[in-house]
mmCIF file of C-alpha atoms in Angstrom:
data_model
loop_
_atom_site.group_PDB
_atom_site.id
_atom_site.type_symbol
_atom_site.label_atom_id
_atom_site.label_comp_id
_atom_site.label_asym_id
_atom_site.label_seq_id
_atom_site.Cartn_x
_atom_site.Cartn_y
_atom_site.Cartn_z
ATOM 1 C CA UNK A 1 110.801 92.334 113.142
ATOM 2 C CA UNK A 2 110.810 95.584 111.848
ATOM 3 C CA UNK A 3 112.992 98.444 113.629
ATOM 4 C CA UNK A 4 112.435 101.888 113.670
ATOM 5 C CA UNK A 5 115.448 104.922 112.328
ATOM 6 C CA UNK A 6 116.254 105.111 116.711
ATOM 7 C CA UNK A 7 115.948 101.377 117.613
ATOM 8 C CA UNK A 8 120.438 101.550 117.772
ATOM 9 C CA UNK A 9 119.908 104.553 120.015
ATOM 10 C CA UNK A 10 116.928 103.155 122.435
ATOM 11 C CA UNK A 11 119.461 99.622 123.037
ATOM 12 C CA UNK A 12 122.938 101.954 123.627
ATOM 13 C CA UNK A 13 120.118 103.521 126.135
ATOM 14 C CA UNK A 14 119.770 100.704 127.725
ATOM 15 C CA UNK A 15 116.497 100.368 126.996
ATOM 16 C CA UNK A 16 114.336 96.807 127.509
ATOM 17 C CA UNK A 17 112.856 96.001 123.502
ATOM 18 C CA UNK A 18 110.377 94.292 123.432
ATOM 19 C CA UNK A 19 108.115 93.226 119.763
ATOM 20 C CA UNK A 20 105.298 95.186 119.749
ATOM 21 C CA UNK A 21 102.882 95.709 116.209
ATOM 22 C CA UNK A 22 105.582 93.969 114.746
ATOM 23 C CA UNK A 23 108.255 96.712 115.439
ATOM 24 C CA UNK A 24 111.191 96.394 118.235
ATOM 25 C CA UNK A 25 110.311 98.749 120.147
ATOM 26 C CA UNK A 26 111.736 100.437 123.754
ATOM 27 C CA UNK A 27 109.366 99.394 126.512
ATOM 28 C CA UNK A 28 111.184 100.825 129.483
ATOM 29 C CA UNK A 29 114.404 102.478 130.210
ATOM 30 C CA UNK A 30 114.519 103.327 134.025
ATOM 31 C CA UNK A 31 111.359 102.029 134.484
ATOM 32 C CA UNK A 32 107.775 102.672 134.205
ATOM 33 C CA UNK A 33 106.811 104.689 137.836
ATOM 34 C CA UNK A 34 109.824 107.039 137.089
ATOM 35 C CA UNK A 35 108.785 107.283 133.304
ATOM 36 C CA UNK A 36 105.461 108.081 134.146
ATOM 37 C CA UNK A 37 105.871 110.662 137.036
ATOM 38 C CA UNK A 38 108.254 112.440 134.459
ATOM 39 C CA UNK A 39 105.967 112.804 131.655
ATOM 40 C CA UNK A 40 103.227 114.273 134.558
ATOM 41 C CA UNK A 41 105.443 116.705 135.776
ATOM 42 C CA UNK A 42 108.555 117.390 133.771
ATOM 43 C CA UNK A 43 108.839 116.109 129.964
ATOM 44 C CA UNK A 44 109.581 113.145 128.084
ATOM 45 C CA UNK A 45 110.506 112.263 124.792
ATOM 46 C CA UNK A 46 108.844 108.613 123.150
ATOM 47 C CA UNK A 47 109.795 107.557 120.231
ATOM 48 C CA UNK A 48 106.099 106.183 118.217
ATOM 49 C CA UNK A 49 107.843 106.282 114.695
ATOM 50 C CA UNK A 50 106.128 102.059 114.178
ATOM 51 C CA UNK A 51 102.835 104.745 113.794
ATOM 52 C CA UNK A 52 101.376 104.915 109.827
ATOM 53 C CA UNK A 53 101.206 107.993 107.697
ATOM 54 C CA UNK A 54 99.219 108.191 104.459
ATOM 55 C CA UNK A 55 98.902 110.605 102.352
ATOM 56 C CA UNK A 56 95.505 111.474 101.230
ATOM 57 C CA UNK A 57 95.461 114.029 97.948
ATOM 58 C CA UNK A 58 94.024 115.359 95.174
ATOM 59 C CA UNK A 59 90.289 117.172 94.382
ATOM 60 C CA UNK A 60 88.754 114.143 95.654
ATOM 61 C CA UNK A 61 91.129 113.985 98.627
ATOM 62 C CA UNK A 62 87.816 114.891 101.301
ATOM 63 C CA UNK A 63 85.279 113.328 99.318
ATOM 64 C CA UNK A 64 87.126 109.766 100.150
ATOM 65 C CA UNK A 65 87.776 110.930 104.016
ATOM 66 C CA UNK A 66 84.290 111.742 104.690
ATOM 67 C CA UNK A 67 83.279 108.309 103.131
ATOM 68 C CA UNK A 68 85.430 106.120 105.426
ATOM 69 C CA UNK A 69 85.621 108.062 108.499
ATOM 70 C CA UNK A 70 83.120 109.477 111.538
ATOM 71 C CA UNK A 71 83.591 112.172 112.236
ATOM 72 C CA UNK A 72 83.193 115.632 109.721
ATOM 73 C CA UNK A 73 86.353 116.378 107.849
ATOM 74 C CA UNK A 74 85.055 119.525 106.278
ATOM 75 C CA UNK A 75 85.104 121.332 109.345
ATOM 76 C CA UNK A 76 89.130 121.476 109.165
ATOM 77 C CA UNK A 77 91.075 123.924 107.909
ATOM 78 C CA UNK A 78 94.666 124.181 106.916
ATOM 79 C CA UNK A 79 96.829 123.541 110.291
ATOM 80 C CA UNK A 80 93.653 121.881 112.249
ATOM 81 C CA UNK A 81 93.851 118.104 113.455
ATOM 82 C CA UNK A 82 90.900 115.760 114.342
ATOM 83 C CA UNK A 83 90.650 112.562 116.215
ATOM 84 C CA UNK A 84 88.339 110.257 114.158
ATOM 85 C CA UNK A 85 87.683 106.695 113.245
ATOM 86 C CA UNK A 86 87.021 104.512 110.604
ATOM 87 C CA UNK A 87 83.835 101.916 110.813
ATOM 88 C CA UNK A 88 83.188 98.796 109.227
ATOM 89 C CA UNK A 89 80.086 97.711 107.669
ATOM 90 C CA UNK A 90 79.360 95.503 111.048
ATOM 91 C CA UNK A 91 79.189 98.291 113.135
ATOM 92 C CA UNK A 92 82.760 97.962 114.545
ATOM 93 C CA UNK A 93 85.728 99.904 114.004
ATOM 94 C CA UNK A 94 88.594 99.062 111.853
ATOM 95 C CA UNK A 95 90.755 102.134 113.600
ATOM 96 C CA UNK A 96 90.738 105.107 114.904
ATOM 97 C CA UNK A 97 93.086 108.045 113.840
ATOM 98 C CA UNK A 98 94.184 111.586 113.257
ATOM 99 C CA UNK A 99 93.162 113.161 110.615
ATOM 100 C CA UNK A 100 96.013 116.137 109.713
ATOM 101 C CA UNK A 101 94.770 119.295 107.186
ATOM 102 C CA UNK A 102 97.783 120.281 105.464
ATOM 103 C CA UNK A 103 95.299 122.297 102.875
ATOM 104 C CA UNK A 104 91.947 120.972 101.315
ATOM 105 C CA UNK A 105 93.637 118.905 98.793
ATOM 106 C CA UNK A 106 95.738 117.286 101.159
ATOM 107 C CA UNK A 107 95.460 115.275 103.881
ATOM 108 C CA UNK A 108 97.723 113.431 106.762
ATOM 109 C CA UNK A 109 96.228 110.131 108.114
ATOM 110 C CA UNK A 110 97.812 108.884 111.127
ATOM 111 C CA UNK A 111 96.892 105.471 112.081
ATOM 112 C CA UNK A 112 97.645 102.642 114.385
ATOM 113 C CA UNK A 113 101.044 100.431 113.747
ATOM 114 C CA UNK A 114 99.434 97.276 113.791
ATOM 115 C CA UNK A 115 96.875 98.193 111.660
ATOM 116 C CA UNK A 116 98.975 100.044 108.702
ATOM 117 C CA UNK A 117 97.708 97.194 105.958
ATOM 118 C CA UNK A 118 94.563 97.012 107.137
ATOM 119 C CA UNK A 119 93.559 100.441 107.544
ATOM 120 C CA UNK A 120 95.282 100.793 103.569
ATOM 121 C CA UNK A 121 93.489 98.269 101.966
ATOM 122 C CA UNK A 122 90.163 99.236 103.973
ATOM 123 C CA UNK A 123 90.447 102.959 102.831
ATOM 124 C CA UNK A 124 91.795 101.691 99.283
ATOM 125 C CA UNK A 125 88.906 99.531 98.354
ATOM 126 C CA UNK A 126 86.294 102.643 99.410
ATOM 127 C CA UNK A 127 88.547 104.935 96.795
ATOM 128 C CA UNK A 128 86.075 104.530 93.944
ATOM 129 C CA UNK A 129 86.196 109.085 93.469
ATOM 130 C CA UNK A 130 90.250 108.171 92.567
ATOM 131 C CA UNK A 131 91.749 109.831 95.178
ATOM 132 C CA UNK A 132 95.618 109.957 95.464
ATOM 133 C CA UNK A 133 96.888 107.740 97.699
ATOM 134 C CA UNK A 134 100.284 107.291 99.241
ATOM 135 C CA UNK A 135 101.504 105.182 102.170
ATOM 136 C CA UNK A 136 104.782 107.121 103.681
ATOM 137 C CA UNK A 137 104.640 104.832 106.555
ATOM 138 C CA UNK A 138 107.997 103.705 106.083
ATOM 139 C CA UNK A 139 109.682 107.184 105.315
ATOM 140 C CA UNK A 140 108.967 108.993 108.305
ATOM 141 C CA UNK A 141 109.458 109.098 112.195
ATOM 142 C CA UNK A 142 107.515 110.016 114.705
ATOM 143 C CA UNK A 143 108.347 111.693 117.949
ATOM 144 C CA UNK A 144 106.313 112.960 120.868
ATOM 145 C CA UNK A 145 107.298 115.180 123.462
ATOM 146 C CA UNK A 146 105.159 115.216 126.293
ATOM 147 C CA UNK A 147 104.790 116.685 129.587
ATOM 148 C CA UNK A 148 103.865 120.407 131.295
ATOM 149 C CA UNK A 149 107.372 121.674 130.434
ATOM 150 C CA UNK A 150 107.568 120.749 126.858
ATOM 151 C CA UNK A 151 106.255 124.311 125.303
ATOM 152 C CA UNK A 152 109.464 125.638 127.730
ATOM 153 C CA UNK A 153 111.767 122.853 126.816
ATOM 154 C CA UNK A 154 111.543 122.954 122.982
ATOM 155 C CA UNK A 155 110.906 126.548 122.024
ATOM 156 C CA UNK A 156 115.319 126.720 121.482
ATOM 157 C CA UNK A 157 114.738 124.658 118.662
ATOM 158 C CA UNK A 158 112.199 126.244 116.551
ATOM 159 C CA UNK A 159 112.011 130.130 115.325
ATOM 160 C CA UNK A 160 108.272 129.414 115.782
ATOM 161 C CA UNK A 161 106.330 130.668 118.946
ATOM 162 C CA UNK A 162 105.578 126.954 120.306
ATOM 163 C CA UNK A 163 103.505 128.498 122.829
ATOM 164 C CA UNK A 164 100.903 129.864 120.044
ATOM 165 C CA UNK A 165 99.886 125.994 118.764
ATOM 166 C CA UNK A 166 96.040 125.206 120.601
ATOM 167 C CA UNK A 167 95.302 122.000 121.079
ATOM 168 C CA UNK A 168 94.577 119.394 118.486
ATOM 169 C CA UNK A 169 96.519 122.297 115.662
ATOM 170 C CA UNK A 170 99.877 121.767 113.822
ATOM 171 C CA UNK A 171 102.706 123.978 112.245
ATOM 172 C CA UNK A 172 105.001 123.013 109.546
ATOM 173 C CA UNK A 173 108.175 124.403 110.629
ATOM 174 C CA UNK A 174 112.345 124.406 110.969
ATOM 175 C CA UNK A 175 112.853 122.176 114.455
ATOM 176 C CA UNK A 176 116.160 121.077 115.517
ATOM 177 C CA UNK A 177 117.800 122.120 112.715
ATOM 178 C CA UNK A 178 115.252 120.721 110.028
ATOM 179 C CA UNK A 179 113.312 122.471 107.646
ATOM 180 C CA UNK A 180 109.731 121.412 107.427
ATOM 181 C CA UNK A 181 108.859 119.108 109.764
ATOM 182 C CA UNK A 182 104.961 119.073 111.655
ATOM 183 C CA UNK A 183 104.805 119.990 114.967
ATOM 184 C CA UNK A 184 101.599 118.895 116.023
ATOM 185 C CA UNK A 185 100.229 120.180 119.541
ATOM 186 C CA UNK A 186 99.019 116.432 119.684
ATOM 187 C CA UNK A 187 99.705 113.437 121.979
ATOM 188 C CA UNK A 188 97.873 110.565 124.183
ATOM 189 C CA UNK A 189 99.195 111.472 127.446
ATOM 190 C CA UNK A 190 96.841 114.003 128.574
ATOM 191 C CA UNK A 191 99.940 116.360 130.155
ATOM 192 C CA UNK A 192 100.244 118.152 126.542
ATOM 193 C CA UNK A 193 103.297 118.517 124.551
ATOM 194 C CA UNK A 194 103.823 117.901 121.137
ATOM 195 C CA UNK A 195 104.572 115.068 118.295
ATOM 196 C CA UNK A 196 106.935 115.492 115.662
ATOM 197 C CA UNK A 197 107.108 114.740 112.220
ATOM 198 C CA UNK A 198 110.055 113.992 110.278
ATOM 199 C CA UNK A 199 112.194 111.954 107.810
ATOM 200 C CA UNK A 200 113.512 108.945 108.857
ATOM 201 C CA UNK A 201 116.859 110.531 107.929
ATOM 202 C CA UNK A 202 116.300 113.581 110.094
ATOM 203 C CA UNK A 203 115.254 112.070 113.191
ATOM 204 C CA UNK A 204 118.232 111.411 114.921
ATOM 205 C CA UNK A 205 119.275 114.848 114.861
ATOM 206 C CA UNK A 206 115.832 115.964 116.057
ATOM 207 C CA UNK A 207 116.047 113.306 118.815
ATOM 208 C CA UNK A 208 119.552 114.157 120.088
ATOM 209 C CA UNK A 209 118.944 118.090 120.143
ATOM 210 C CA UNK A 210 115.582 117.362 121.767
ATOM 211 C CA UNK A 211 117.541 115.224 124.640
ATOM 212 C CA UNK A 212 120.279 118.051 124.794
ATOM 213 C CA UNK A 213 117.590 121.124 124.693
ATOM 214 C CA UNK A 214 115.175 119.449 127.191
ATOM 215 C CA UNK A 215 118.326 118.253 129.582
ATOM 216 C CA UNK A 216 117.718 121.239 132.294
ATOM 217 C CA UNK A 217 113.872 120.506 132.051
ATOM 218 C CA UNK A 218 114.675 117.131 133.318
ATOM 219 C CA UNK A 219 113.732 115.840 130.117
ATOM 220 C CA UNK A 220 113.882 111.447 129.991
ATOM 221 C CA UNK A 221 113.179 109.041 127.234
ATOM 222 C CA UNK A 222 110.028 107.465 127.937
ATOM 223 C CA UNK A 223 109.084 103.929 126.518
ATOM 224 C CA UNK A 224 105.577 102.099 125.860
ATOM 225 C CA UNK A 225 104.953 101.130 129.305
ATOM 226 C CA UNK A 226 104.597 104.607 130.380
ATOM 227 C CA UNK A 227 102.903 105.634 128.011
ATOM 228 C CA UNK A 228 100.465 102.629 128.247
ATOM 229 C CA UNK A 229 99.713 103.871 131.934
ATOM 230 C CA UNK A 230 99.579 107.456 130.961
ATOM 231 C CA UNK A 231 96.295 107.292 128.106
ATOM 232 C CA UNK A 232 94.774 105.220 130.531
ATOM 233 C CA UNK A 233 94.873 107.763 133.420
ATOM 234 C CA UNK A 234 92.825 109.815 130.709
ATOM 235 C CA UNK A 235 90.546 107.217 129.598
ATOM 236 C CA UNK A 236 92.049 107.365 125.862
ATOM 237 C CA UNK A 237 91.019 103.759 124.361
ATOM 238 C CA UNK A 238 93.806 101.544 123.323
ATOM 239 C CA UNK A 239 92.792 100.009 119.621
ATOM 240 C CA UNK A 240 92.993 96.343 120.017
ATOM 241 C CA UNK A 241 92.126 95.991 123.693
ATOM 242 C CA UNK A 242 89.700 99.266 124.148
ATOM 243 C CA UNK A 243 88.002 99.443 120.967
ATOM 244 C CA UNK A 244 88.416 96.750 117.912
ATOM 245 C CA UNK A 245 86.555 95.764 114.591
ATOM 246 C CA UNK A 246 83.538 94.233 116.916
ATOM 247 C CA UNK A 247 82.863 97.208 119.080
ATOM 248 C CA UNK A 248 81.062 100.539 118.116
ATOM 249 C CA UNK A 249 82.370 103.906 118.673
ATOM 250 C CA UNK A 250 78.666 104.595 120.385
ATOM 251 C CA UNK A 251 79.559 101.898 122.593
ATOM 252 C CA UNK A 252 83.337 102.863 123.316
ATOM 253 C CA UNK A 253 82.179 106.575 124.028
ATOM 254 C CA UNK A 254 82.962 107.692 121.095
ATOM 255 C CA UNK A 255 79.621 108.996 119.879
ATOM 256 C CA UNK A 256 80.929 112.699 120.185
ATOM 257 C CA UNK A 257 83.729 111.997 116.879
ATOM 258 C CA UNK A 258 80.672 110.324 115.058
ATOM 259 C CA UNK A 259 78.436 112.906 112.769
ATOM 260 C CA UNK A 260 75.347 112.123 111.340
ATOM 261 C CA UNK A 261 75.563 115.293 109.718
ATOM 262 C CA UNK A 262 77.108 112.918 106.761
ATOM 263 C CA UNK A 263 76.726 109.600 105.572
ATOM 264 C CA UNK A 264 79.560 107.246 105.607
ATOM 265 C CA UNK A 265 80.463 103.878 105.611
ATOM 266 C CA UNK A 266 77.443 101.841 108.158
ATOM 267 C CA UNK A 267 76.030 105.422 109.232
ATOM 268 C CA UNK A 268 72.514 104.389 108.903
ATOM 269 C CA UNK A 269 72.936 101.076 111.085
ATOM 270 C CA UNK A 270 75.048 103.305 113.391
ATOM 271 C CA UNK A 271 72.205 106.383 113.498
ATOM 272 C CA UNK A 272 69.400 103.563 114.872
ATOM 273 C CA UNK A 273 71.863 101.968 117.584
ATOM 274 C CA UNK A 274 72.533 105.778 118.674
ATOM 275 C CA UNK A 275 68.379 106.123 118.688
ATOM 276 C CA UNK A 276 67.750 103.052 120.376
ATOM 277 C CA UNK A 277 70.961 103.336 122.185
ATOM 278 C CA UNK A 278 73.859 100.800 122.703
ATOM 279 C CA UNK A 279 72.929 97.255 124.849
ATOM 280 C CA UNK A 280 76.433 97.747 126.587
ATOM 281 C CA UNK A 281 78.893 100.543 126.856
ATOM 282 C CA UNK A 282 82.574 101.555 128.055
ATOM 283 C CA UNK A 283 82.613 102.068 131.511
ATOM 284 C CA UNK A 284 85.704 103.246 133.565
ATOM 285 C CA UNK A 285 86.063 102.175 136.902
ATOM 286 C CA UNK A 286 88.530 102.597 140.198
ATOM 287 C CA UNK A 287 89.498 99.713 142.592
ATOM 288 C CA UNK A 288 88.034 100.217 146.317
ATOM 289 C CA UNK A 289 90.216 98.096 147.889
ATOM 290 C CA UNK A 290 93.997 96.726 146.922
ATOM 291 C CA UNK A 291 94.006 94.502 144.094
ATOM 292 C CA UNK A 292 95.151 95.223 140.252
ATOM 293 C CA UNK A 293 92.566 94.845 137.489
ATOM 294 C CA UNK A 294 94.190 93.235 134.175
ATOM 295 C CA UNK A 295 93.046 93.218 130.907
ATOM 296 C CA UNK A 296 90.755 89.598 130.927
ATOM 297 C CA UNK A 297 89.705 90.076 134.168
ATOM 298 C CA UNK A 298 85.758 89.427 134.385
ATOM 299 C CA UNK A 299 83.932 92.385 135.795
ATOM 300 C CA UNK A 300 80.866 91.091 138.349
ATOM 301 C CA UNK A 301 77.500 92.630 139.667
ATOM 302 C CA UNK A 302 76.885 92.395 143.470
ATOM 303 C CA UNK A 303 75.382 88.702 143.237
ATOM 304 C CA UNK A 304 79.106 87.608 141.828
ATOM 305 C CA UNK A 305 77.341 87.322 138.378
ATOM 306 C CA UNK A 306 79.725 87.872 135.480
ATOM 307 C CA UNK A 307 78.246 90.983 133.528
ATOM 308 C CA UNK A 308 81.446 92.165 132.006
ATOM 309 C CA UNK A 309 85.164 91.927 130.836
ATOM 310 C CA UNK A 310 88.132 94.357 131.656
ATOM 311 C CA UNK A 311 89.776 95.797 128.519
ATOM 312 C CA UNK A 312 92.547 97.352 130.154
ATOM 313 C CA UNK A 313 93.265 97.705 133.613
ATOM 314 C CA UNK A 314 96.600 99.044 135.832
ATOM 315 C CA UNK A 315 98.126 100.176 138.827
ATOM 316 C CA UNK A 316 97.664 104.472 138.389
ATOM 317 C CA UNK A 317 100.981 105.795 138.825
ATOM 318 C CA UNK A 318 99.334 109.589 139.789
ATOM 319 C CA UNK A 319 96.527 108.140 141.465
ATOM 320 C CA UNK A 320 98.058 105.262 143.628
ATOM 321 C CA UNK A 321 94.878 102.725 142.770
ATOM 322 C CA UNK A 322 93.771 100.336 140.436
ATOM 323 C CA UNK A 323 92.128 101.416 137.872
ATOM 324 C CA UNK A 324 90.357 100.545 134.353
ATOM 325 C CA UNK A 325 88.173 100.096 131.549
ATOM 326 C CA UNK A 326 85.456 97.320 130.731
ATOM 327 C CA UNK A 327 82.492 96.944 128.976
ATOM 328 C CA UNK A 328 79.063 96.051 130.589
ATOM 329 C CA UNK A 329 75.254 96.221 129.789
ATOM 330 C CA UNK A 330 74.126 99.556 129.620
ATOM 331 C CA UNK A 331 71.604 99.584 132.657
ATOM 332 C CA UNK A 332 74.404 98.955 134.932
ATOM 333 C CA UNK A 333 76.511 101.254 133.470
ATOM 334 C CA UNK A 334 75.867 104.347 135.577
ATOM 335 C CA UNK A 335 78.797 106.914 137.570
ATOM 336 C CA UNK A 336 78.647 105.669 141.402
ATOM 337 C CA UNK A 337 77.560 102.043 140.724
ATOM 338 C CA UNK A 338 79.063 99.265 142.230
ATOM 339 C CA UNK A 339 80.836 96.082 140.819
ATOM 340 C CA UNK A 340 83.422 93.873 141.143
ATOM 341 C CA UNK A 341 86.604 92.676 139.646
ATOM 342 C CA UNK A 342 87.294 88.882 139.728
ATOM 343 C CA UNK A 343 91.123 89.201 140.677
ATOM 344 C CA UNK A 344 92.328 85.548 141.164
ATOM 345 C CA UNK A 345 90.312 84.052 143.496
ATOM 346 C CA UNK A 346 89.079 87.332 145.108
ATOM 347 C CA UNK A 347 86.174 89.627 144.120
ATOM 348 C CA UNK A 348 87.409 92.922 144.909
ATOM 349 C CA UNK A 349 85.041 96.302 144.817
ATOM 350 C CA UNK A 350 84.850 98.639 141.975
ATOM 351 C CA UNK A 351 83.324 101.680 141.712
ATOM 352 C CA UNK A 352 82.164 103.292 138.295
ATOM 353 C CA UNK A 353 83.647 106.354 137.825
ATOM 354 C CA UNK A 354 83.660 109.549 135.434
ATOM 355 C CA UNK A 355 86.573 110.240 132.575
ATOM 356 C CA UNK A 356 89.589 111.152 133.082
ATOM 357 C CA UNK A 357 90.625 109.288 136.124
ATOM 358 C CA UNK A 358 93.611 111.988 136.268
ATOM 359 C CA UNK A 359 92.639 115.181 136.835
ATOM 360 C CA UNK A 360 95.654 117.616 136.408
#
């Protein structure tokens, strides 16, 4: 079990660990209503640092981006971020990720913790232009601050005008003390914010002076649970449950990061699903009555046939409902449609709903 440069920190917390993308990771510290309600309408500080960073460099640095992922990498510029993914040649999606511009040579790939090796060895056996290639996974931290008051809580720490970073764009800048560290106006909460990039030997400063400067914004360390609950609220697919190596961005909803204005890796096979569109898709749904959907859970039509599977499911926090996400054939896919969740013995009603399920 791998720990991260705060696990010490999270446990003096109090913090419940729990293994997670083979990390110990914090969970939960006061719990996950409390966690949850602060992120949505103070700010709260999670510590993500099991996340992997590779470096992606050199004149060939885009050539090799374009080749494995979706969406268009030459529309970034220095200081722009894009969510993307990267596809297999099945149709199915070996990640998804962030794609960082630090100039057109050089490139930040941000990818999921339990797929670090995978995603490197995918991206390495596509590197036939000799690209340079550098895992950093291990070297640095990441930190996201999240929540409406985050802008207010954090601009103490940085000289820079945090207030001045759109959405989905990143500064390299002094932050707590530290010279040069990526503050990315980033996150997968949906209550903006920021994450934070950093050496694993900087990060406990950055994470005690953003404790100490966030303290009158009510600022709380917030742990996996919460912010399980929170991308969910926004619909934001959870690789491994949401979208894995067998499902296809067009499927997951995901057709508006995949270009065809560029060929990459199963683009053509992916171009005539998009024409003859997807058999099932993504839905998102909200319980009628009481009952909480769970990942597993089989989704039903109106005769009590089984025409689906929940991927993830909850109790919403903001909302006060059950809510979720499933995939079923497209032709019973559409916004107002009823179904049902098989919760134990009971088939409770469903109704199909538009993205986000929070609002704001």
């Amino acid at each position: 079990m791998k720990n991260t440069a705060l696990t010490s920190i999270h446990e003096a917390l109090g913090a419940k660990m729990v293994p997670f993308a083979g990390y110990n990771m914090p969970v939960s510290y006061e719990g996950v209503t409390i966690e949850h309600e602060t992120v949505r309408k103070d700010v709260g500080v999670f510590d993500v640092s099991h996340m992997g960073e590779f470096l992606i460099s050199g004149p060939n640095a885009l050539e090799l981006i374009q080749k494995v992922s979706t969406n268009d990498a030459s529309k970034l510029t220095d200081g722009k971020a894009q969510y993307s993914c990267l596809t297999n040649t099945e149709g199915g999606i070996v990640d998804d990720l962030i794609i960082y511009c630090l100039n057109p040579e050089k490139y930040l790939l941000v990818v999921n913790a339990s797929n670090i090796e995978k995603d490197w060895d995918w991206i390495s056996m596509h590197n036939t232009m000799e690209a340079d290639m550098k895992d950093l996974s291990s070297e640095y931290s990441l930190l996201a601050i999240q929540g409406p008051k985050a802008v207010e809580a954090m601009q103490s720490l940085s000289p820079y005008d945090l207030s001045s970073i759109k959405f989905y764009n990143f500064v390299v800048e002094e932050f707590a003390g530290i010279e040069n560290v990526i503050i990315s106006a980033t996150g997968y909460t949906g209550s903006g914010g920021f994450e934070i990039y950093c050496k694993n030997s900087e990060v406990e400063q950055v994470w005690n002076n953003v404790l100490e400067a966030g303290k009158e914004f009510g600022i709380k360390p917030i742990g996996l649970a919460a912010r399980d609950t929170l991308r969910l609220e926004m619909g934001y697919c959870l690789y491994g449950n949401d979208i894995d190596d067998t499902t296809s961005p067009l499927e997951a909803g995901l057709g508006w990061i995949t270009k065809f204005t560029k060929d990459f890796i199963n683009s053509d096979a992916l171009k005539a699903q998009k024409a003859e569109g997807p058999q099932r898709k993504l839905i998102a749904f909200e319980i009628e009555d009481r009952g909480i959907p769970r990942q597993g859970y089989d989704i039903l039509d109106e005769a009590g046939n089984t025409i689906g599977i929940i991927t993830s499911g909850t109790m919403s926090p903001s909302l006060n409902k059950g809510i979720g996400l499933g995939y079923v054939p497209s032709n019973m896919s559409g916004f107002g449609e009823p179904i049902y969740i098989q919760i134990r013995k009971k088939a409770v009603k469903a109704t199909i709903v538009k993205l986000p399920f929070y609002k704001g």
